[in-house]
PDB file of C-alpha atoms in Angstrom:
ATOM      1  CA  MET A   1       2.612   8.032  -3.092  1.00 61.00           C
ATOM      2  CA  GLN A   2       0.304   5.340  -4.685  1.00 62.00           C
ATOM      3  CA  GLU A   3       2.906   4.850  -7.309  1.00 63.00           C
ATOM      4  CA  ILE A   4       5.566   4.163  -4.519  1.00 62.00           C
ATOM      5  CA  GLY A   5       3.400   1.701  -2.889  1.00 63.00           C
ATOM      6  CA  SER A   6       2.713   0.021  -6.258  1.00 62.00           C
ATOM      7  CA  ASN A   7       6.648   0.122  -6.798  1.00 63.00           C
ATOM      8  CA  HIS A   8       7.021  -1.430  -3.214  1.00 62.00           C
ATOM      9  CA  ALA A   9       4.662  -4.270  -4.102  1.00 61.00           C
ATOM     10  CA  GLN A  10       6.529  -4.987  -7.278  1.00 61.00           C
ATOM     11  CA  SER A  11       9.764  -5.131  -5.737  1.00 61.00           C
ATOM     12  CA  LEU A  12       8.156  -7.757  -3.605  1.00 60.00           C
ATOM     13  CA  GLY A  13       7.168  -9.868  -6.517  1.00 61.00           C
ATOM     14  CA  PHE A  14       3.530  -8.952  -6.905  1.00 61.00           C
ATOM     15  CA  SER A  15       1.885  -8.168 -10.173  1.00 55.00           C
ATOM     16  CA  THR A  16       2.366  -5.260 -12.667  1.00 60.00           C
ATOM     17  CA  ASP A  17      -0.967  -5.040 -13.195  1.00 62.00           C
ATOM     18  CA  GLY A  18      -1.224  -1.888 -10.911  1.00 53.00           C
ATOM     19  CA  PHE A  19      -3.460  -3.761  -8.308  1.00 59.00           C
ATOM     20  CA  ALA A  20      -0.462  -5.724  -6.588  1.00 67.00           C
ATOM     21  CA  THR A  21      -2.017  -8.910  -6.893  1.00 73.00           C
ATOM     22  CA  THR A  22      -1.143 -12.789  -6.253  1.00 76.00           C
ATOM     23  CA  PRO A  23      -1.896 -15.845  -8.248  1.00 79.00           C
ATOM     24  CA  THR A  24      -4.614 -16.239  -6.070  1.00 82.00           C
ATOM     25  CA  MET A  25      -5.931 -13.370  -6.191  1.00 82.00           C
ATOM     26  CA  ARG A  26      -6.180 -12.796 -10.140  1.00 82.00           C
ATOM     27  CA  LYS A  27      -7.641 -16.456 -10.136  1.00 87.00           C
ATOM     28  CA  MET A  28     -10.553 -15.130  -7.579  1.00 88.00           C
ATOM     29  CA  HIS A  29     -10.880 -11.798  -9.538  1.00 89.00           C
ATOM     30  CA  LEU A  30      -9.777  -9.895  -6.194  1.00 87.00           C
ATOM     31  CA  ILE A  31      -7.971  -6.721  -6.131  1.00 86.00           C
ATOM     32  CA  TRP A  32      -6.726  -4.002  -3.624  1.00 84.00           C
ATOM     33  CA  VAL A  33      -8.644  -0.804  -3.432  1.00 87.00           C
ATOM     34  CA  THR A  34      -7.929   2.126  -1.399  1.00 88.00           C
ATOM     35  CA  ALA A  35     -10.988   2.986   1.463  1.00 91.00           C
ATOM     36  CA  ARG A  36      -9.306   5.988   2.690  1.00 93.00           C
ATOM     37  CA  MET A  37      -6.502   7.978   3.080  1.00 94.00           C
ATOM     38  CA  HIS A  38      -4.997  10.522   5.451  1.00 97.00           C
ATOM     39  CA  ILE A  39      -2.075  12.997   4.527  1.00 96.00           C
ATOM     40  CA  GLU A  40      -0.276  14.976   6.582  1.00 98.00           C
ATOM     41  CA  ILE A  41       2.099  17.909   4.919  1.00 97.00           C
ATOM     42  CA  TYR A  42       4.558  19.868   7.170  1.00 98.00           C
ATOM     43  CA  LYS A  43       6.418  21.777   4.832  1.00 97.00           C
ATOM     44  CA  TYR A  44       6.186  21.857   1.009  1.00 96.00           C
ATOM     45  CA  PRO A  45       9.039  20.891  -1.086  1.00 94.00           C
ATOM     46  CA  ALA A  46      10.383  23.445  -3.404  1.00 94.00           C
ATOM     47  CA  TRP A  47      10.894  23.063  -7.208  1.00 94.00           C
ATOM     48  CA  SER A  48      14.091  20.954  -7.552  1.00 93.00           C
ATOM     49  CA  ASP A  49      13.932  19.475  -3.927  1.00 95.00           C
ATOM     50  CA  VAL A  50      14.669  15.734  -3.936  1.00 96.00           C
ATOM     51  CA  VAL A  51      11.721  13.650  -1.551  1.00 95.00           C
ATOM     52  CA  GLU A  52      12.720  10.729   0.068  1.00 95.00           C
ATOM     53  CA  ILE A  53       9.444   8.284   0.344  1.00 92.00           C
ATOM     54  CA  GLU A  54       9.485   5.236   2.834  1.00 89.00           C
ATOM     55  CA  THR A  55       6.608   2.900   2.791  1.00 86.00           C
ATOM     56  CA  TRP A  56       5.313  -0.354   4.578  1.00 84.00           C
ATOM     57  CA  CYS A  57       2.221  -1.999   4.723  1.00 81.00           C
ATOM     58  CA  GLN A  58       0.836  -3.779   8.029  1.00 79.00           C
ATOM     59  CA  SER A  59      -1.957  -6.292   8.324  1.00 72.00           C
ATOM     60  CA  GLU A  60      -5.610  -5.185   8.716  1.00 70.00           C
ATOM     61  CA  GLY A  61      -7.126  -8.172  10.699  1.00 70.00           C
ATOM     62  CA  ARG A  62      -9.442 -10.049   8.043  1.00 75.00           C
ATOM     63  CA  ILE A  63     -10.425  -7.153   6.034  1.00 74.00           C
ATOM     64  CA  GLY A  64      -7.424  -5.707   4.414  1.00 82.00           C
ATOM     65  CA  THR A  65      -4.064  -4.012   4.944  1.00 84.00           C
ATOM     66  CA  ARG A  66      -2.838  -0.852   5.707  1.00 86.00           C
ATOM     67  CA  ARG A  67       0.061   1.341   4.065  1.00 86.00           C
ATOM     68  CA  ASP A  68       1.998   3.990   5.932  1.00 91.00           C
ATOM     69  CA  TRP A  69       4.382   6.568   4.045  1.00 92.00           C
ATOM     70  CA  ILE A  70       6.889   8.921   5.520  1.00 95.00           C
ATOM     71  CA  LEU A  71       8.377  12.002   3.318  1.00 96.00           C
ATOM     72  CA  LYS A  72      11.884  13.333   4.141  1.00 97.00           C
ATOM     73  CA  ASP A  73      13.713  16.080   2.647  1.00 97.00           C
ATOM     74  CA  ALA A  74      16.300  14.175   0.961  1.00 96.00           C
ATOM     75  CA  THR A  75      19.111  16.483   1.669  1.00 95.00           C
ATOM     76  CA  THR A  76      18.376  17.677   5.432  1.00 96.00           C
ATOM     77  CA  GLY A  77      16.386  14.185   6.219  1.00 96.00           C
ATOM     78  CA  GLU A  78      13.743  16.433   7.844  1.00 97.00           C
ATOM     79  CA  LEU A  79      10.261  14.818   8.244  1.00 98.00           C
ATOM     80  CA  ILE A  80       8.053  16.878   5.764  1.00 98.00           C
ATOM     81  CA  GLY A  81       4.899  14.750   5.870  1.00 98.00           C
ATOM     82  CA  ARG A  82       3.438  11.574   6.537  1.00 97.00           C
ATOM     83  CA  ALA A  83       0.517   9.349   5.373  1.00 96.00           C
ATOM     84  CA  THR A  84      -1.502   6.394   5.782  1.00 94.00           C
ATOM     85  CA  GLY A  85      -3.998   4.457   3.928  1.00 91.00           C
ATOM     86  CA  LYS A  86      -6.535   1.609   4.546  1.00 91.00           C
ATOM     87  CA  TRP A  87      -6.676  -1.029   1.536  1.00 87.00           C
ATOM     88  CA  VAL A  88      -9.669  -3.522   1.174  1.00 90.00           C
ATOM     89  CA  MET A  89     -10.339  -6.230  -1.025  1.00 89.00           C
ATOM     90  CA  MET A  90     -12.725  -6.181  -3.623  1.00 91.00           C
ATOM     91  CA  ASN A  91     -14.142  -8.625  -6.218  1.00 92.00           C
ATOM     92  CA  GLN A  92     -13.226  -7.226  -9.589  1.00 90.00           C
ATOM     93  CA  ASP A  93     -16.527  -8.524 -11.232  1.00 95.00           C
ATOM     94  CA  THR A  94     -19.383  -8.017  -8.407  1.00 96.00           C
ATOM     95  CA  ARG A  95     -17.247  -4.714  -7.266  1.00 94.00           C
ATOM     96  CA  ARG A  96     -18.312  -5.821  -3.626  1.00 94.00           C
ATOM     97  CA  LEU A  97     -16.175  -5.899  -0.723  1.00 91.00           C
ATOM     98  CA  GLN A  98     -14.816  -9.301   0.406  1.00 89.00           C
ATOM     99  CA  LYS A  99     -12.471 -10.842   3.264  1.00 88.00           C
ATOM    100  CA  VAL A 100      -9.152 -11.718   2.880  1.00 83.00           C
ATOM    101  CA  SER A 101      -9.064 -15.172   2.396  1.00 81.00           C
ATOM    102  CA  ASP A 102      -6.720 -17.968   3.938  1.00 81.00           C
ATOM    103  CA  ASP A 103      -4.745 -18.294   0.637  1.00 82.00           C
ATOM    104  CA  VAL A 104      -4.274 -14.725  -0.210  1.00 79.00           C
ATOM    105  CA  ARG A 105      -3.095 -14.091   3.467  1.00 77.00           C
ATOM    106  CA  GLU A 106      -0.275 -16.473   3.245  1.00 76.00           C
ATOM    107  CA  GLU A 107       0.799 -15.191  -0.339  1.00 75.00           C
ATOM    108  CA  HIS A 108       0.726 -11.329   0.322  1.00 68.00           C
ATOM    109  CA  LEU A 109       0.551 -10.122   4.094  1.00 64.00           C
ATOM    110  CA  ILE A 110       3.254 -12.005   5.110  1.00 63.00           C
ATOM    111  CA  PHE A 111       5.194  -9.241   3.836  1.00 65.00           C
ATOM    112  CA  CYS A 112       2.809  -6.924   6.048  1.00 65.00           C
ATOM    113  CA  PRO A 113       4.332  -7.258   9.651  1.00 57.00           C
ATOM    114  CA  ARG A 114       1.896  -6.502  12.303  1.00 53.00           C
ATOM    115  CA  GLU A 115       4.150  -3.448  13.408  1.00 53.00           C
ATOM    116  CA  PRO A 116       6.697  -1.499  11.132  1.00 49.00           C
TER     117      PRO A 116
END
């Protein structure tokens, strides 16, 4: 699921470094880190089943962002799972959490609606 989230971020034009960073974030040595994740699997896919995954992010106030996933059986459309993850901003050098600055918010969180 994290790889899908990374692919989604890259498709929006963010960096390919694995951290979905913007130019301002790189200049300030900031990265996104997972603070918590909740996963619910209703039915495990069988070998060779194709799973369709939909993902989106939402702004979470001044401290970070939330990413959600829906997993479906690609053949039947049946919902087989869902997940949500809370991401916070961290300074790469100090390893301390940091509030999302207005500059970063303008670059990054415009792609994260308040509601899906």
